[in-house]
Coordinates of C-alpha atoms and ligand atoms in Angstrom, one line a residue:
M14 CA -12.7 -34.1 -49.8
S15 CA -13.3 -32.1 -53.0
G16 CA -11.3 -28.9 -53.2
K17 CA -9.2 -28.2 -50.2
L18 CA -10.5 -26.2 -47.3
K19 CA -8.3 -23.4 -46.4
Y20 CA -7.2 -22.4 -42.9
Y21 CA -5.3 -19.6 -41.3
Q22 CA -3.6 -19.6 -37.9
F23 CA -3.2 -16.4 -35.8
V24 CA -0.4 -17.3 -33.4
L25 CA 0.5 -15.1 -30.5
G26 CA 3.2 -15.5 -27.8
C27 CA 6.3 -17.6 -27.3
Q28 CA 8.0 -20.4 -29.2
M29 CA 5.9 -23.0 -27.4
N30 CA 2.9 -21.6 -29.2
K31 CA 4.7 -21.5 -32.5
S32 CA 5.6 -25.2 -31.9
D33 CA 2.0 -25.9 -31.1
S34 CA 0.8 -24.2 -34.2
E35 CA 3.1 -26.5 -36.3
R36 CA 1.4 -29.5 -34.6
I37 CA -2.0 -28.0 -35.3
A38 CA -0.9 -27.7 -39.0
G39 CA 0.2 -31.4 -38.9
V40 CA -3.3 -32.5 -37.8
L41 CA -5.2 -30.2 -40.3
N42 CA -2.9 -31.0 -43.2
D43 CA -3.6 -34.7 -42.6
L44 CA -7.3 -33.9 -42.9
D45 CA -6.6 -32.4 -46.3
Y46 CA -6.9 -28.8 -45.1
Q47 CA -4.5 -26.3 -46.7
Q48 CA -2.7 -23.7 -44.7
V49 CA -2.6 -20.1 -46.0
D50 CA -0.9 -17.1 -44.6
N51 CA -3.7 -14.6 -44.7
E52 CA -7.3 -14.4 -43.6
T53 CA -8.9 -13.8 -47.0
D54 CA -11.3 -16.5 -48.2
V55 CA -10.4 -19.0 -45.5
D56 CA -12.8 -21.6 -44.1
L57 CA -11.3 -21.9 -40.7
I58 CA -9.3 -19.5 -38.5
I59 CA -7.5 -20.9 -35.5
V60 CA -6.1 -18.6 -32.8
V61 CA -3.2 -19.8 -30.6
A62 CA -3.7 -17.5 -27.7
C63 CA -1.3 -16.1 -25.2
S64 CA -2.3 -14.8 -21.7
V65 CA 1.2 -13.9 -20.6
R66 CA 0.5 -10.3 -21.5
Q67 CA -2.8 -8.4 -21.7
S68 CA -1.8 -6.9 -25.1
A69 CA -2.1 -10.3 -26.8
I70 CA -5.6 -10.8 -25.5
D71 CA -6.6 -7.3 -26.7
R72 CA -5.4 -8.2 -30.2
I73 CA -7.6 -11.2 -30.3
Y74 CA -10.7 -9.1 -29.5
G75 CA -9.7 -6.7 -32.3
K76 CA -9.4 -9.5 -34.7
L77 CA -12.7 -11.1 -33.6
R78 CA -14.6 -8.0 -34.6
Q79 CA -13.3 -8.3 -38.1
W80 CA -14.0 -12.0 -38.3
N81 CA -17.5 -11.6 -37.1
K82 CA -18.2 -9.1 -39.9
I83 CA -16.9 -11.7 -42.4
K84 CA -19.1 -14.4 -40.9
K85 CA -22.2 -12.3 -41.9
Q86 CA -21.1 -12.7 -45.5
R87 CA -19.9 -16.3 -45.8
P88 CA -19.3 -19.4 -43.7
L89 CA -16.3 -19.2 -41.5
V90 CA -15.4 -21.3 -38.5
T91 CA -13.4 -19.7 -35.7
A92 CA -11.5 -21.8 -33.2
I93 CA -9.3 -20.9 -30.2
T94 CA -6.6 -22.8 -28.2
G95 CA -3.3 -21.9 -26.5
C96 CA -2.8 -20.2 -23.2
L97 CA -5.9 -18.8 -21.7
L98 CA -6.6 -17.8 -18.1
P99 CA -9.9 -19.2 -16.8
G100 CA -11.7 -15.8 -17.1
D101 CA -10.5 -15.2 -20.7
K102 CA -11.3 -18.8 -21.6
K103 CA -14.9 -18.5 -20.4
K104 CA -15.4 -15.4 -22.5
M105 CA -13.6 -16.8 -25.6
K106 CA -15.7 -19.9 -25.4
T107 CA -18.8 -17.8 -26.1
L108 CA -17.2 -15.8 -28.8
F109 CA -15.5 -18.6 -30.9
D110 CA -17.3 -21.5 -32.6
L111 CA -15.0 -23.9 -30.9
S112 CA -12.3 -23.9 -28.3
F113 CA -10.0 -26.7 -27.2
D114 CA -7.0 -27.3 -24.9
I115 CA -3.9 -27.9 -26.8
T116 CA -3.4 -31.2 -25.0
E117 CA -6.7 -32.3 -26.7
L118 CA -5.4 -31.5 -30.1
A119 CA -5.9 -35.0 -31.3
E120 CA -9.6 -34.4 -30.8
L121 CA -9.7 -31.5 -33.2
P122 CA -10.8 -33.5 -36.2
K123 CA -13.7 -34.8 -34.2
L124 CA -14.6 -31.2 -33.3
L125 CA -14.3 -30.0 -36.8
Q126 CA -16.1 -32.9 -38.6
K127 CA -18.8 -34.9 -37.0
K128 CA -17.5 -38.0 -38.8
S129 CA -14.5 -40.0 -37.7
S130 CA -11.1 -39.5 -39.1
Q131 CA -7.8 -41.3 -39.5
L132 CA -6.3 -39.6 -36.5
F133 CA -8.5 -40.9 -33.7
D134 CA -6.0 -43.4 -32.5
V135 CA -3.5 -40.7 -31.8
K136 CA -4.1 -39.8 -28.1
E137 CA -0.9 -38.0 -26.9
Y138 CA -0.3 -34.4 -27.7
F139 CA 3.5 -35.0 -27.9
D140 CA 3.0 -37.8 -30.5
L141 CA 1.2 -35.5 -33.0
H142 CA 3.5 -34.7 -35.9
P143 CA 4.0 -31.1 -36.7
T144 CA 4.1 -29.5 -40.2
P145 CA 7.0 -27.1 -39.6
E146 CA 6.9 -23.7 -41.2
S147 CA 10.6 -23.9 -41.8
A148 CA 12.6 -26.5 -43.7
F149 CA 15.7 -26.1 -41.6
Q150 CA 14.7 -24.9 -38.1
I151 CA 12.4 -26.8 -35.7
Y152 CA 11.1 -26.2 -32.1
I153 CA 10.6 -29.5 -30.2
P154 CA 8.7 -29.5 -27.0
I155 CA 10.3 -31.7 -24.3
M156 CA 7.8 -30.8 -21.6
T157 CA 4.7 -28.7 -21.0
G158 CA 3.5 -26.8 -18.0
C159 CA 5.3 -25.4 -15.0
N160 CA 5.4 -26.0 -11.2
N161 CA 7.0 -22.8 -10.1
F162 CA 4.2 -20.3 -9.7
C163 CA 6.2 -17.1 -10.0
T164 CA 3.7 -14.7 -8.6
Y165 CA 3.2 -12.7 -11.8
C166 CA 3.0 -15.5 -14.3
A167 CA 0.0 -17.1 -16.0
V168 CA 1.8 -20.2 -17.3
P169 CA 1.1 -22.6 -14.4
Y170 CA -2.6 -21.7 -14.7
V171 CA -2.9 -22.0 -18.4
R172 CA -0.5 -24.9 -19.1
G173 CA -1.0 -26.9 -15.9
R174 CA 1.8 -28.8 -14.1
E175 CA 5.0 -30.0 -15.6
K176 CA 4.6 -33.0 -17.8
S177 CA 7.7 -34.4 -19.5
R178 CA 7.8 -36.2 -22.7
T179 CA 9.8 -39.4 -22.8
S180 CA 13.4 -39.1 -23.9
R181 CA 12.8 -41.8 -26.4
S182 CA 10.1 -39.9 -28.2
I183 CA 12.1 -36.7 -28.1
I184 CA 15.3 -38.4 -29.5
I185 CA 13.3 -40.1 -32.3
E186 CA 11.8 -36.7 -33.3
V187 CA 15.1 -34.9 -33.2
K188 CA 16.8 -37.7 -35.2
E189 CA 14.0 -37.5 -37.8
Y190 CA 14.6 -33.8 -38.4
I191 CA 18.4 -34.2 -38.5
D192 CA 18.0 -36.9 -41.1
K193 CA 15.8 -34.6 -43.1
G194 CA 18.7 -32.1 -43.1
Y195 CA 17.4 -29.6 -40.5
K196 CA 20.1 -27.3 -39.2
E197 CA 18.8 -26.0 -36.0
I198 CA 16.9 -27.8 -33.2
T199 CA 15.5 -25.8 -30.3
L200 CA 14.2 -27.8 -27.3
L201 CA 11.3 -26.1 -25.5
G202 CA 10.1 -26.1 -21.9
Q203 CA 9.2 -23.5 -19.3
N204 CA 11.9 -24.9 -17.0
V205 CA 14.0 -27.4 -18.9
N206 CA 16.2 -28.0 -15.9
S207 CA 13.4 -30.0 -14.2
Y208 CA 12.9 -32.1 -17.3
G209 CA 12.2 -35.8 -16.6
L210 CA 11.7 -35.4 -12.8
D211 CA 8.0 -36.3 -13.2
L212 CA 8.8 -39.6 -15.0
P213 CA 10.2 -42.8 -13.4
N214 CA 13.8 -43.7 -14.5
E215 CA 13.9 -40.9 -17.1
L216 CA 17.1 -39.1 -18.2
T217 CA 17.9 -35.8 -16.5
F218 CA 18.1 -32.7 -18.8
P219 CA 21.9 -32.7 -19.1
E220 CA 21.7 -36.5 -19.9
L221 CA 19.1 -35.8 -22.5
L222 CA 21.3 -33.1 -24.1
K223 CA 24.3 -35.4 -24.1
E224 CA 22.3 -38.2 -25.9
I225 CA 21.0 -35.7 -28.5
N226 CA 24.4 -34.1 -29.0
D227 CA 25.8 -37.6 -29.9
L228 CA 23.7 -37.6 -33.0
P229 CA 26.0 -37.0 -36.0
G230 CA 25.8 -34.3 -38.6
D231 CA 26.2 -30.5 -39.0
W232 CA 23.5 -28.9 -37.0
W233 CA 23.0 -26.7 -33.9
L234 CA 21.2 -27.4 -30.7
R235 CA 19.5 -24.7 -28.5
F236 CA 17.1 -24.8 -25.6
V237 CA 14.8 -22.4 -23.6
T238 CA 14.2 -21.8 -20.8
S239 CA 16.5 -22.4 -17.8
H240 CA 15.4 -21.4 -14.4
P241 CA 18.3 -20.0 -12.3
K242 CA 17.2 -21.9 -9.2
D243 CA 17.7 -25.2 -11.0
M244 CA 20.6 -24.6 -13.3
S245 CA 23.2 -27.2 -12.4
D246 CA 27.0 -27.3 -12.8
E247 CA 26.5 -30.5 -14.9
L248 CA 24.4 -28.4 -17.4
I249 CA 27.0 -25.7 -17.6
D250 CA 29.7 -28.4 -18.2
I251 CA 27.7 -29.9 -21.0
L252 CA 27.1 -26.5 -22.6
A253 CA 30.9 -26.0 -22.5
T254 CA 31.9 -29.3 -24.0
E255 CA 29.2 -30.5 -26.5
K256 CA 29.8 -29.3 -30.0
H257 CA 26.2 -29.0 -31.2
L258 CA 25.2 -26.8 -28.3
C259 CA 25.4 -23.1 -29.2
E260 CA 27.3 -20.5 -27.1
Y261 CA 24.1 -18.8 -26.0
V262 CA 22.6 -18.9 -22.6
H263 CA 19.2 -17.5 -21.9
L264 CA 18.8 -17.2 -18.1
P265 CA 15.9 -15.0 -17.0
I266 CA 16.7 -13.0 -13.9
Q267 CA 13.4 -11.0 -13.8
A268 CA 14.7 -8.5 -11.1
G269 CA 18.1 -7.5 -9.7
D270 CA 16.8 -7.0 -6.2
N271 CA 16.4 -9.7 -3.5
E272 CA 13.2 -8.4 -2.0
T273 CA 11.6 -8.1 -5.4
L274 CA 12.8 -11.6 -6.3
A275 CA 11.2 -12.9 -3.1
S276 CA 7.9 -11.3 -3.9
M277 CA 8.1 -12.7 -7.4
N278 CA 8.6 -16.2 -5.7
R279 CA 11.7 -16.8 -7.9
K280 CA 13.5 -18.8 -5.1
Y281 CA 17.0 -17.5 -5.8
T282 CA 19.0 -14.4 -4.9
V283 CA 21.0 -12.0 -6.9
E284 CA 24.2 -13.5 -5.4
H285 CA 23.2 -17.0 -6.6
Y286 CA 22.4 -15.7 -10.1
T287 CA 25.8 -13.8 -10.2
S288 CA 27.7 -16.9 -9.2
L289 CA 26.0 -18.8 -12.0
V290 CA 27.0 -16.2 -14.5
E291 CA 30.6 -16.3 -13.2
K292 CA 30.7 -20.1 -13.7
I293 CA 29.1 -19.8 -17.2
R294 CA 31.6 -17.2 -18.3
E295 CA 34.6 -19.1 -16.8
K296 CA 33.7 -22.3 -18.6
I297 CA 32.2 -20.8 -21.8
P298 CA 34.2 -17.6 -22.3
K299 CA 32.6 -16.9 -25.8
T300 CA 29.0 -17.2 -24.6
S301 CA 26.4 -14.7 -25.2
L302 CA 24.1 -14.1 -22.2
S303 CA 20.5 -13.0 -22.4
T304 CA 17.8 -12.5 -19.8
D305 CA 14.2 -11.6 -19.2
I306 CA 13.3 -8.8 -16.8
I307 CA 10.1 -7.3 -15.5
V308 CA 10.0 -3.6 -14.6
G309 CA 7.4 -2.0 -12.4
F310 CA 6.5 -5.2 -10.4
P311 CA 4.0 -4.2 -7.6
G312 CA 5.7 -2.3 -4.9
E313 CA 9.1 -2.0 -6.8
T314 CA 10.6 1.0 -5.1
P315 CA 13.0 3.4 -6.9
K316 CA 15.8 1.9 -4.7
Q317 CA 14.9 -1.7 -5.7
F318 CA 14.8 -0.6 -9.4
K319 CA 18.3 1.0 -8.9
N320 CA 19.5 -2.4 -7.7
T321 CA 18.3 -4.0 -10.9
V322 CA 20.1 -1.3 -12.9
K323 CA 23.2 -2.0 -10.8
V324 CA 23.0 -5.7 -11.6
F325 CA 22.5 -4.9 -15.3
K326 CA 25.7 -2.9 -15.2
S327 CA 27.7 -5.5 -13.4
L328 CA 26.5 -8.6 -15.3
K329 CA 26.6 -6.8 -18.7
F330 CA 24.0 -8.8 -20.5
D331 CA 24.3 -8.6 -24.3
M332 CA 20.6 -9.3 -24.9
A333 CA 17.4 -8.9 -22.7
Y334 CA 13.7 -9.0 -23.1
I335 CA 12.4 -6.2 -20.9
S336 CA 8.6 -6.3 -20.0
K337 CA 6.5 -3.9 -18.1
F338 CA 4.6 -5.7 -15.4
S339 CA 0.9 -6.3 -16.3
P340 CA -1.4 -8.1 -13.9
R341 CA -2.7 -11.5 -15.0
A342 CA -6.0 -12.5 -13.4
G343 CA -5.8 -15.3 -10.9
T344 CA -2.1 -14.9 -10.2
V345 CA -0.8 -13.9 -6.7
A346 CA 0.6 -10.6 -8.0
A347 CA -2.7 -9.6 -9.5
N348 CA -3.9 -9.2 -5.9
L349 CA -1.1 -6.8 -5.1
A350 CA -1.6 -3.1 -5.8
D351 CA -0.3 -2.4 -9.3
N352 CA 1.1 0.8 -7.9
I353 CA 3.8 1.8 -10.4
S354 CA 2.2 4.2 -13.0
P355 CA 2.4 3.3 -16.7
H356 CA 4.6 6.4 -17.1
E357 CA 7.1 5.2 -14.5
K358 CA 7.1 1.7 -15.9
K359 CA 8.0 3.2 -19.3
K360 CA 10.7 5.3 -17.7
R361 CA 12.2 2.2 -16.0
E362 CA 12.0 0.2 -19.3
K363 CA 13.8 3.0 -21.2
K364 CA 16.5 3.3 -18.5
L365 CA 17.3 -0.5 -18.6
T366 CA 17.2 -0.5 -22.4
K367 CA 19.8 2.3 -22.4
V368 CA 22.1 0.3 -20.1
L369 CA 21.5 -2.9 -22.1
D370 CA 22.3 -1.2 -25.4
K371 CA 25.6 0.1 -24.1
Y372 CA 26.9 -3.4 -23.2
A373 CA 25.3 -5.0 -26.2
V374 CA 27.2 -2.7 -28.6
K375 CA 30.4 -3.4 -26.7
F376 CA 29.9 -7.1 -26.8
N377 CA 28.9 -7.2 -30.4
K378 CA 31.9 -5.1 -31.5
Q379 CA 34.2 -7.8 -30.3
Y380 CA 33.1 -9.8 -33.4
I381 CA 34.4 -7.1 -35.9
G382 CA 37.0 -8.7 -38.1
Q383 CA 36.0 -12.3 -37.1
T384 CA 34.4 -14.8 -39.4
L385 CA 31.3 -16.3 -37.9
T386 CA 29.1 -19.1 -39.1
V387 CA 25.5 -17.8 -39.7
L388 CA 22.4 -19.9 -40.3
I389 CA 20.6 -17.9 -43.0
E390 CA 16.9 -17.5 -42.1
K391 CA 15.8 -14.9 -44.6
S392 CA 16.7 -14.0 -48.2
V393 CA 15.2 -11.1 -50.0
K394 CA 15.7 -10.7 -53.8
K395 CA 16.9 -7.3 -54.8
D396 CA 17.8 -6.2 -58.4
N397 CA 21.1 -7.9 -58.8
H398 CA 21.7 -9.6 -55.4
F399 CA 20.0 -11.2 -52.3
E400 CA 19.9 -9.6 -48.9
L401 CA 20.5 -12.3 -46.4
S402 CA 19.9 -12.4 -42.7
G403 CA 20.3 -15.1 -40.1
K404 CA 21.7 -15.9 -36.7
T405 CA 25.1 -16.8 -35.3
R406 CA 25.6 -19.6 -32.8
S407 CA 25.5 -16.7 -30.2
F408 CA 22.0 -15.8 -31.5
K409 CA 23.1 -12.5 -33.1
T410 CA 21.1 -11.4 -36.1
T411 CA 23.6 -10.9 -38.9
R412 CA 23.1 -9.5 -42.4
C413 CA 25.0 -9.6 -45.6
N414 CA 24.5 -9.5 -49.3
S415 CA 25.0 -12.4 -51.7
Q416 CA 24.8 -13.3 -55.3
K417 CA 23.0 -16.5 -54.3
D418 CA 19.9 -17.3 -52.3
L419 CA 21.4 -19.1 -49.4
K420 CA 18.4 -19.4 -47.2
G421 CA 18.6 -22.4 -44.8
Q422 CA 22.4 -22.8 -45.2
F423 CA 25.3 -22.2 -43.0
V424 CA 27.3 -19.3 -44.4
N425 CA 30.6 -17.9 -43.1
I426 CA 30.4 -14.1 -42.7
K427 CA 33.3 -11.8 -41.9
I428 CA 31.9 -9.2 -39.6
A429 CA 32.4 -5.5 -40.5
K430 CA 29.8 -3.7 -38.4
A431 CA 28.1 -4.1 -35.1
T432 CA 25.2 -2.4 -33.3
A433 CA 23.3 -3.2 -30.2
Y434 CA 20.8 -5.2 -32.3
G435 CA 23.0 -7.1 -34.7
L436 CA 25.9 -7.6 -37.0
E437 CA 26.7 -6.9 -40.6
G438 CA 29.4 -8.4 -42.8
V439 CA 30.5 -9.9 -46.1
I440 CA 30.6 -13.5 -47.2
D441 CA 33.9 -15.1 -46.5
G442 CA 35.0 -17.8 -48.8
N443 CA 31.6 -19.5 -49.6
Ligands
SAH515 N1 9.5 -19.9 -18.1 C1 10.2 -18.7 -18.4 C2 9.4 -17.6 -18.8 C3 8.0 -17.7 -19.4 S1 7.1 -16.3 -19.6 C4 11.0 -18.3 -17.1 O1 10.8 -18.9 -16.1 O2 11.7 -17.4 -17.2 C5 8.1 -15.3 -20.6 C6 8.5 -13.9 -19.9 O3 7.4 -13.1 -19.9 C7 9.0 -14.0 -18.5 O4 10.3 -14.4 -18.4 C8 8.7 -12.6 -17.9 O5 9.8 -11.8 -18.0 C9 7.5 -12.2 -18.8 N2 6.2 -12.1 -18.1 C10 5.5 -13.1 -17.6 N3 4.5 -12.7 -16.9 C11 4.5 -11.4 -17.0 C12 3.6 -10.3 -16.4 N4 2.6 -10.6 -15.7 N5 4.0 -9.0 -16.7 C13 5.1 -8.7 -17.4 N6 5.9 -9.7 -17.9 C14 5.6 -11.0 -17.7
SF4_516 FE1 6.1 -18.6 -15.3 FE2 7.9 -18.8 -13.4 FE3 7.0 -21.0 -14.6 FE4 8.6 -19.4 -15.9 S1 9.2 -20.5 -14.1 S2 6.7 -20.3 -16.7 S3 8.0 -17.4 -15.2 S4 5.8 -19.6 -13.3

């Protein structure tokens, strides 16, 4: 190909989409396309869509208007993949030049070029090699899809049923990145606790973690997401004992009221969730605990919301992703009356954020005076120093200044200041 074609990816949503975008980059870079980080002068734009919230879909329509204007002036191919509900998919198909399911990524070259390409023998989505954005952090999908059908959630409709990747293929990929010097591996799945159950004689999730943990080197291991109904004692034990696994548990509760949980089809109770947290904190005293929560679920009464606030106060999460309910077409909850006003949803979001902030500050202040290892993710050059920021094992964003650009390295930082959102300190003995 003479002169590389340029492409830009517009990626929305969760880490699973980010990981998919790195696999898309792998396919396109093999075709001699070059990835750029802005839309000017590109030949191809690929959207990795997210249907989990309406706001992401609205952003795509906004962008499309701009791209259609560009198309009138010069050739530009627009493509869309990712998570799309059937209604959105139908519309997008007519608005984009091409659309494909992420599981058909190996077919992308065929779609882009009429001629054959070196990639046609690659058939499995999991086997496509990513081109990671980072040289030290990588997201590795271990399964796709979900069987749980929480009533608000688009994922089972847009990603299909659970499909695990073989442990062999996962371990080979993890090893490859550790050998290249990667410092942080994050395993991805919508419900990692049911990993392997769809494959004959496959390892369970705790067994997989143990195998991966046995790989030597100085690196950290994380995973998302655990479903509270499936989190086993075995998994908690492994989190407590295996050195590569970080002291950070993300366990979405979604609501702190049993009736709301039942109408969300979450299949656990507040009591069960609380007992899990007690076990986790007993076995991993230093752990950080984060959660996801939805406010304003259809029919959520003031009393039910109060129960959620109560649970927030008693469990003292130090991190939480709070979302206002938004109906997703085709899900069960979209047929329920979305009867909590936007104003009330906002109010409930603010109330929970206030409670969260109080405990987050308290939790984060315990680190003051301690020296923590931080994986530096960003380094910004200032006049005579670099401003660094990264994450601790407990997933706390931490800043410090340095004479050197230490991006991608583990740095010991003595913590001097803590807020609800992160830590600050000075380099300790590097
Ligand atoms: N598999 C994960 C979550 C995937 S979706 C789990 O089981 O927890 C990520 C988060 O988006 C969810 O945890 C939920 O809090 C939020 N979310 C999903 N659908 C939503 C909706 N319709 N409205 C508001 N928030 C939603
Ligand atoms: Fe969605 Fe529930 Fe599956 Fe998570 S477990 S992806 S919230 S259906």
